[in-house]
Short mmCIF file of N, CA and C in Angstrom, two decimals:
data_model
loop_
_atom_site.label_atom_id
_atom_site.label_comp_id
_atom_site.label_asym_id
_atom_site.label_seq_id
_atom_site.Cartn_x
_atom_site.Cartn_y
_atom_site.Cartn_z
N MET A 1 77.25 58.36 -60.23
CA MET A 1 78.22 57.59 -59.49
C MET A 1 77.66 57.78 -58.00
N GLN A 2 77.53 56.62 -57.30
CA GLN A 2 76.99 56.85 -55.85
C GLN A 2 78.21 56.93 -54.91
N PHE A 3 77.93 57.70 -53.90
CA PHE A 3 78.86 57.69 -52.65
C PHE A 3 78.23 57.62 -51.34
N VAL A 4 78.89 57.17 -50.38
CA VAL A 4 78.47 57.27 -49.13
C VAL A 4 79.46 58.35 -48.32
N ILE A 5 78.83 59.22 -47.66
CA ILE A 5 79.53 60.38 -46.95
C ILE A 5 79.29 60.19 -45.47
N ILE A 6 80.34 60.02 -44.76
CA ILE A 6 80.27 60.01 -43.27
C ILE A 6 81.00 61.17 -42.66
N ALA A 7 80.20 62.02 -41.93
CA ALA A 7 80.78 63.22 -41.61
C ALA A 7 80.59 63.39 -39.93
N ARG A 8 81.45 63.74 -39.32
CA ARG A 8 81.56 63.83 -37.87
C ARG A 8 81.76 65.19 -37.39
N ASP A 9 80.82 65.63 -36.58
CA ASP A 9 80.73 66.90 -36.20
C ASP A 9 82.03 67.18 -35.14
N GLY A 10 82.35 68.38 -34.75
CA GLY A 10 83.43 68.66 -33.66
C GLY A 10 82.98 68.27 -32.38
N THR A 11 83.89 68.11 -31.49
CA THR A 11 83.75 67.53 -30.14
C THR A 11 83.91 68.80 -29.16
N ASP A 12 84.09 69.84 -29.69
CA ASP A 12 84.46 70.97 -28.83
C ASP A 12 82.95 71.40 -27.94
N PRO A 13 83.03 72.06 -26.96
CA PRO A 13 81.73 72.40 -26.15
C PRO A 13 80.64 73.07 -27.04
N GLU A 14 81.05 73.79 -28.04
CA GLU A 14 80.07 74.59 -28.85
C GLU A 14 79.65 73.89 -30.12
N ALA A 15 79.82 72.66 -30.13
CA ALA A 15 79.60 71.65 -31.30
C ALA A 15 78.03 71.67 -31.58
N ARG A 16 77.41 71.10 -30.37
CA ARG A 16 76.05 70.98 -30.68
C ARG A 16 75.27 72.25 -30.97
N THR A 17 75.66 73.48 -30.36
CA THR A 17 75.21 74.76 -30.44
C THR A 17 75.21 75.17 -31.84
N ARG A 18 76.35 74.97 -32.58
CA ARG A 18 76.59 75.21 -33.89
C ARG A 18 75.85 74.52 -35.00
N ARG A 19 75.67 73.18 -34.69
CA ARG A 19 74.81 72.40 -35.50
C ARG A 19 73.45 72.81 -35.48
N ARG A 20 73.02 73.02 -34.17
CA ARG A 20 71.40 73.51 -34.11
C ARG A 20 71.20 74.88 -34.98
N ALA A 21 72.21 75.88 -34.84
CA ALA A 21 72.08 77.25 -35.54
C ALA A 21 72.19 76.98 -36.87
N VAL A 22 72.93 76.07 -37.49
CA VAL A 22 73.21 76.04 -38.88
C VAL A 22 72.13 74.94 -39.70
N ARG A 23 71.55 74.20 -38.81
CA ARG A 23 70.85 73.02 -39.42
C ARG A 23 69.56 73.48 -40.33
N PRO A 24 68.78 74.65 -39.89
CA PRO A 24 67.76 75.04 -40.90
C PRO A 24 68.33 75.43 -42.23
N GLU A 25 69.63 76.20 -42.31
CA GLU A 25 70.20 76.49 -43.44
C GLU A 25 70.69 75.24 -44.18
N HIS A 26 71.26 74.27 -43.63
CA HIS A 26 71.76 72.96 -44.16
C HIS A 26 70.52 72.45 -44.85
N LEU A 27 69.39 72.21 -44.18
CA LEU A 27 68.37 71.42 -44.76
C LEU A 27 67.61 72.12 -45.86
N GLU A 28 67.66 73.52 -45.83
CA GLU A 28 66.97 74.23 -46.92
C GLU A 28 68.14 74.06 -48.16
N GLY A 29 69.23 74.24 -48.04
CA GLY A 29 70.28 74.06 -49.08
C GLY A 29 70.23 72.73 -49.74
N ILE A 30 70.16 71.80 -48.84
CA ILE A 30 70.18 70.32 -49.45
C ILE A 30 68.79 70.05 -50.21
N ARG A 31 67.78 70.60 -50.01
CA ARG A 31 66.47 70.22 -50.54
C ARG A 31 66.62 70.12 -51.96
N ARG A 32 67.25 71.13 -52.68
CA ARG A 32 67.36 70.90 -54.16
C ARG A 32 68.15 69.68 -54.62
N PHE A 33 69.05 69.46 -53.86
CA PHE A 33 69.86 68.30 -54.36
C PHE A 33 69.07 66.94 -53.95
N VAL A 34 68.27 66.98 -53.05
CA VAL A 34 67.25 65.86 -52.90
C VAL A 34 66.18 65.71 -54.01
N GLU A 35 65.77 66.93 -54.36
CA GLU A 35 64.68 66.99 -55.59
C GLU A 35 65.22 66.48 -56.83
N ARG A 36 66.47 66.87 -56.97
CA ARG A 36 67.28 66.55 -58.26
C ARG A 36 67.74 65.05 -58.34
N GLY A 37 67.63 64.42 -57.06
CA GLY A 37 67.97 62.92 -56.90
C GLY A 37 69.51 62.63 -56.63
N ASN A 38 70.29 63.94 -56.42
CA ASN A 38 71.74 63.82 -55.93
C ASN A 38 71.89 63.33 -54.46
N ILE A 39 71.01 63.62 -53.73
CA ILE A 39 71.18 62.98 -52.31
C ILE A 39 69.85 61.94 -52.10
N LEU A 40 70.19 60.81 -52.09
CA LEU A 40 69.34 59.54 -51.86
C LEU A 40 68.82 59.55 -50.49
N ILE A 41 69.55 59.63 -49.70
CA ILE A 41 69.22 59.49 -48.22
C ILE A 41 70.29 60.17 -47.28
N GLY A 42 69.72 60.85 -46.16
CA GLY A 42 70.65 61.43 -45.32
C GLY A 42 70.14 61.42 -44.01
N GLY A 43 70.85 61.52 -42.87
CA GLY A 43 70.31 61.59 -41.55
C GLY A 43 71.50 61.88 -40.41
N ALA A 44 71.20 61.94 -39.20
CA ALA A 44 72.01 62.28 -38.22
C ALA A 44 72.67 61.10 -37.73
N ILE A 45 73.97 61.10 -37.17
CA ILE A 45 74.51 60.03 -36.26
C ILE A 45 74.34 60.43 -34.88
N LEU A 46 73.66 59.65 -34.03
CA LEU A 46 73.55 59.78 -32.85
C LEU A 46 74.39 59.30 -31.66
N ASP A 47 74.77 59.89 -30.71
CA ASP A 47 75.43 59.39 -29.66
C ASP A 47 74.58 58.34 -28.64
N GLU A 48 75.07 58.02 -27.58
CA GLU A 48 74.21 57.05 -26.73
C GLU A 48 73.06 57.67 -26.08
N VAL A 49 73.18 59.02 -26.08
CA VAL A 49 71.74 59.51 -25.46
C VAL A 49 71.12 60.32 -26.61
N GLY A 50 71.47 60.24 -27.75
CA GLY A 50 70.43 60.66 -28.78
C GLY A 50 70.75 62.11 -29.24
N ASN A 51 71.93 62.71 -28.97
CA ASN A 51 72.32 63.99 -29.56
C ASN A 51 72.92 63.62 -30.93
N MET A 52 72.80 64.49 -31.68
CA MET A 52 73.46 64.50 -33.01
C MET A 52 74.95 64.93 -33.05
N VAL A 53 75.60 63.89 -33.48
CA VAL A 53 77.15 64.09 -33.54
C VAL A 53 77.69 63.93 -34.90
N GLY A 54 76.98 63.81 -36.04
CA GLY A 54 77.30 63.50 -37.37
C GLY A 54 76.41 63.21 -38.19
N SER A 55 76.91 62.88 -39.48
CA SER A 55 75.75 62.62 -40.53
C SER A 55 76.33 61.56 -41.53
N VAL A 56 75.18 60.86 -41.98
CA VAL A 56 75.66 59.88 -43.15
C VAL A 56 74.60 60.21 -44.26
N LEU A 57 75.26 60.13 -45.49
CA LEU A 57 74.54 60.60 -46.51
C LEU A 57 74.88 59.49 -47.73
N VAL A 58 73.92 59.20 -48.46
CA VAL A 58 74.12 58.31 -49.77
C VAL A 58 73.87 59.42 -50.86
N ALA A 59 74.93 59.66 -51.79
CA ALA A 59 74.61 60.67 -52.67
C ALA A 59 74.81 59.91 -53.94
N ASP A 60 74.49 60.64 -55.21
CA ASP A 60 74.50 60.33 -56.46
C ASP A 60 74.95 61.52 -57.31
N PHE A 61 75.93 61.47 -57.75
CA PHE A 61 76.43 62.72 -58.52
C PHE A 61 77.22 62.17 -59.82
N PRO A 62 77.17 62.85 -60.77
CA PRO A 62 77.89 62.29 -62.06
C PRO A 62 79.45 62.09 -61.65
N THR A 63 80.12 62.85 -60.95
CA THR A 63 81.40 62.80 -60.90
C THR A 63 81.71 63.29 -59.33
N ARG A 64 82.92 62.75 -58.63
CA ARG A 64 83.28 63.06 -57.47
C ARG A 64 83.66 64.57 -57.47
N GLU A 65 83.85 65.17 -58.43
CA GLU A 65 84.24 66.74 -58.48
C GLU A 65 82.81 67.46 -58.21
N GLU A 66 81.70 66.97 -58.97
CA GLU A 66 80.47 67.66 -58.46
C GLU A 66 79.87 67.45 -57.18
N LEU A 67 80.31 66.30 -56.56
CA LEU A 67 80.02 66.10 -55.20
C LEU A 67 80.74 66.91 -54.26
N ASP A 68 82.09 67.12 -54.63
CA ASP A 68 82.95 67.94 -53.69
C ASP A 68 82.50 69.54 -53.81
N ALA A 69 82.09 69.89 -55.19
CA ALA A 69 81.46 71.24 -55.36
C ALA A 69 80.31 71.51 -54.42
N TRP A 70 79.40 70.63 -54.39
CA TRP A 70 78.30 70.74 -53.37
C TRP A 70 78.72 70.77 -52.16
N LEU A 71 79.47 69.67 -51.45
CA LEU A 71 79.89 69.57 -50.20
C LEU A 71 80.71 70.67 -49.72
N THR A 72 81.62 71.29 -50.44
CA THR A 72 82.42 72.38 -50.00
C THR A 72 81.56 73.68 -49.64
N ARG A 73 80.38 73.90 -50.30
CA ARG A 73 79.37 74.92 -50.17
C ARG A 73 78.46 74.62 -49.00
N ASP A 74 78.20 73.50 -48.62
CA ASP A 74 77.38 73.09 -47.54
C ASP A 74 77.54 73.80 -46.19
N PRO A 75 76.52 74.60 -45.85
CA PRO A 75 76.75 75.09 -44.40
C PRO A 75 77.50 74.51 -43.25
N TYR A 76 77.12 73.02 -43.27
CA TYR A 76 77.78 72.18 -42.14
C TYR A 76 79.42 72.26 -42.26
N VAL A 77 79.79 72.39 -43.48
CA VAL A 77 81.20 72.43 -43.75
C VAL A 77 81.68 73.96 -43.82
N THR A 78 81.06 74.79 -44.29
CA THR A 78 81.42 76.31 -44.22
C THR A 78 81.33 76.90 -42.66
N ASP A 79 80.41 76.48 -42.08
CA ASP A 79 80.11 77.01 -40.59
C ASP A 79 80.78 76.02 -39.59
N GLY A 80 81.53 75.01 -39.95
CA GLY A 80 82.39 74.41 -39.11
C GLY A 80 81.75 73.25 -38.23
N VAL A 81 80.54 72.86 -38.64
CA VAL A 81 79.97 71.73 -37.97
C VAL A 81 80.64 70.48 -38.09
N TRP A 82 80.80 70.07 -39.32
CA TRP A 82 81.39 68.84 -39.79
C TRP A 82 82.97 69.14 -39.54
N LYS A 83 83.55 68.34 -38.94
CA LYS A 83 84.77 68.51 -38.82
C LYS A 83 85.97 67.46 -39.60
N GLU A 84 85.32 66.22 -39.64
CA GLU A 84 85.80 65.21 -40.51
C GLU A 84 84.91 64.52 -41.48
N VAL A 85 85.20 64.73 -42.73
CA VAL A 85 84.20 64.26 -43.73
C VAL A 85 85.12 62.90 -44.44
N GLU A 86 84.37 61.82 -44.61
CA GLU A 86 85.07 60.79 -45.32
C GLU A 86 83.90 60.55 -46.46
N VAL A 87 84.45 60.55 -47.77
CA VAL A 87 83.65 60.15 -48.79
C VAL A 87 84.12 58.97 -49.55
N GLN A 88 83.25 57.83 -49.65
CA GLN A 88 83.55 56.68 -50.23
C GLN A 88 82.87 56.22 -51.63
N PRO A 89 83.38 55.90 -52.71
CA PRO A 89 82.46 55.34 -53.67
C PRO A 89 81.44 54.21 -53.25
N TYR A 90 80.41 54.12 -53.73
CA TYR A 90 79.49 53.28 -53.20
C TYR A 90 78.40 52.74 -54.07
N ARG A 91 77.93 51.63 -53.98
CA ARG A 91 76.91 51.10 -54.95
C ARG A 91 75.83 50.30 -54.28
N ALA A 92 74.67 50.87 -53.99
CA ALA A 92 73.43 50.37 -53.35
C ALA A 92 73.09 49.03 -54.04
N ALA A 93 72.88 47.94 -53.16
CA ALA A 93 72.55 46.69 -53.88
C ALA A 93 71.10 46.36 -53.64
N VAL A 94 70.71 46.54 -52.26
CA VAL A 94 69.29 46.43 -51.94
C VAL A 94 68.82 47.55 -51.28
N GLY A 95 67.34 47.60 -51.06
CA GLY A 95 66.66 48.69 -50.41
C GLY A 95 65.31 48.87 -50.91
N ALA A 96 64.43 49.31 -50.12
CA ALA A 96 63.15 49.45 -50.69
C ALA A 96 62.87 50.34 -51.91
N TRP A 97 63.70 51.30 -52.00
CA TRP A 97 63.70 52.51 -52.69
C TRP A 97 64.38 52.22 -54.11
N ILE A 98 65.08 51.19 -54.26
CA ILE A 98 65.87 50.81 -55.39
C ILE A 98 64.93 49.99 -56.42
N ARG A 99 64.93 50.57 -57.55
CA ARG A 99 64.07 49.89 -58.59
C ARG A 99 64.73 48.72 -59.40
N THR A 100 64.32 47.67 -59.53
CA THR A 100 64.93 46.51 -60.31
C THR A 100 64.46 46.21 -61.52
N ASP A 101 63.40 47.06 -62.06
CA ASP A 101 62.96 46.83 -63.40
C ASP A 101 63.62 47.61 -64.42
#
């Protein structure tokens, strides 16, 4: 089942520092989910001057529970980078990466 995840960083003065500090661990941990096909696409939400202030991901997990199990262990969650996380069921309809055969 596909999901779209919209995660917003904290807005406190240390939010950007926290994200920069945890980012390498987040990217390393998410790599195996990308390789297994669970994370289809992901990237940062930027503010008007280009600072990372959140993330958007499209994920494919068999169940919401399996997505939540990954999400609750991700360093952006455990280390307080993402302060608001919205998860919605999703179905991709078009995209260069979608196979139609």
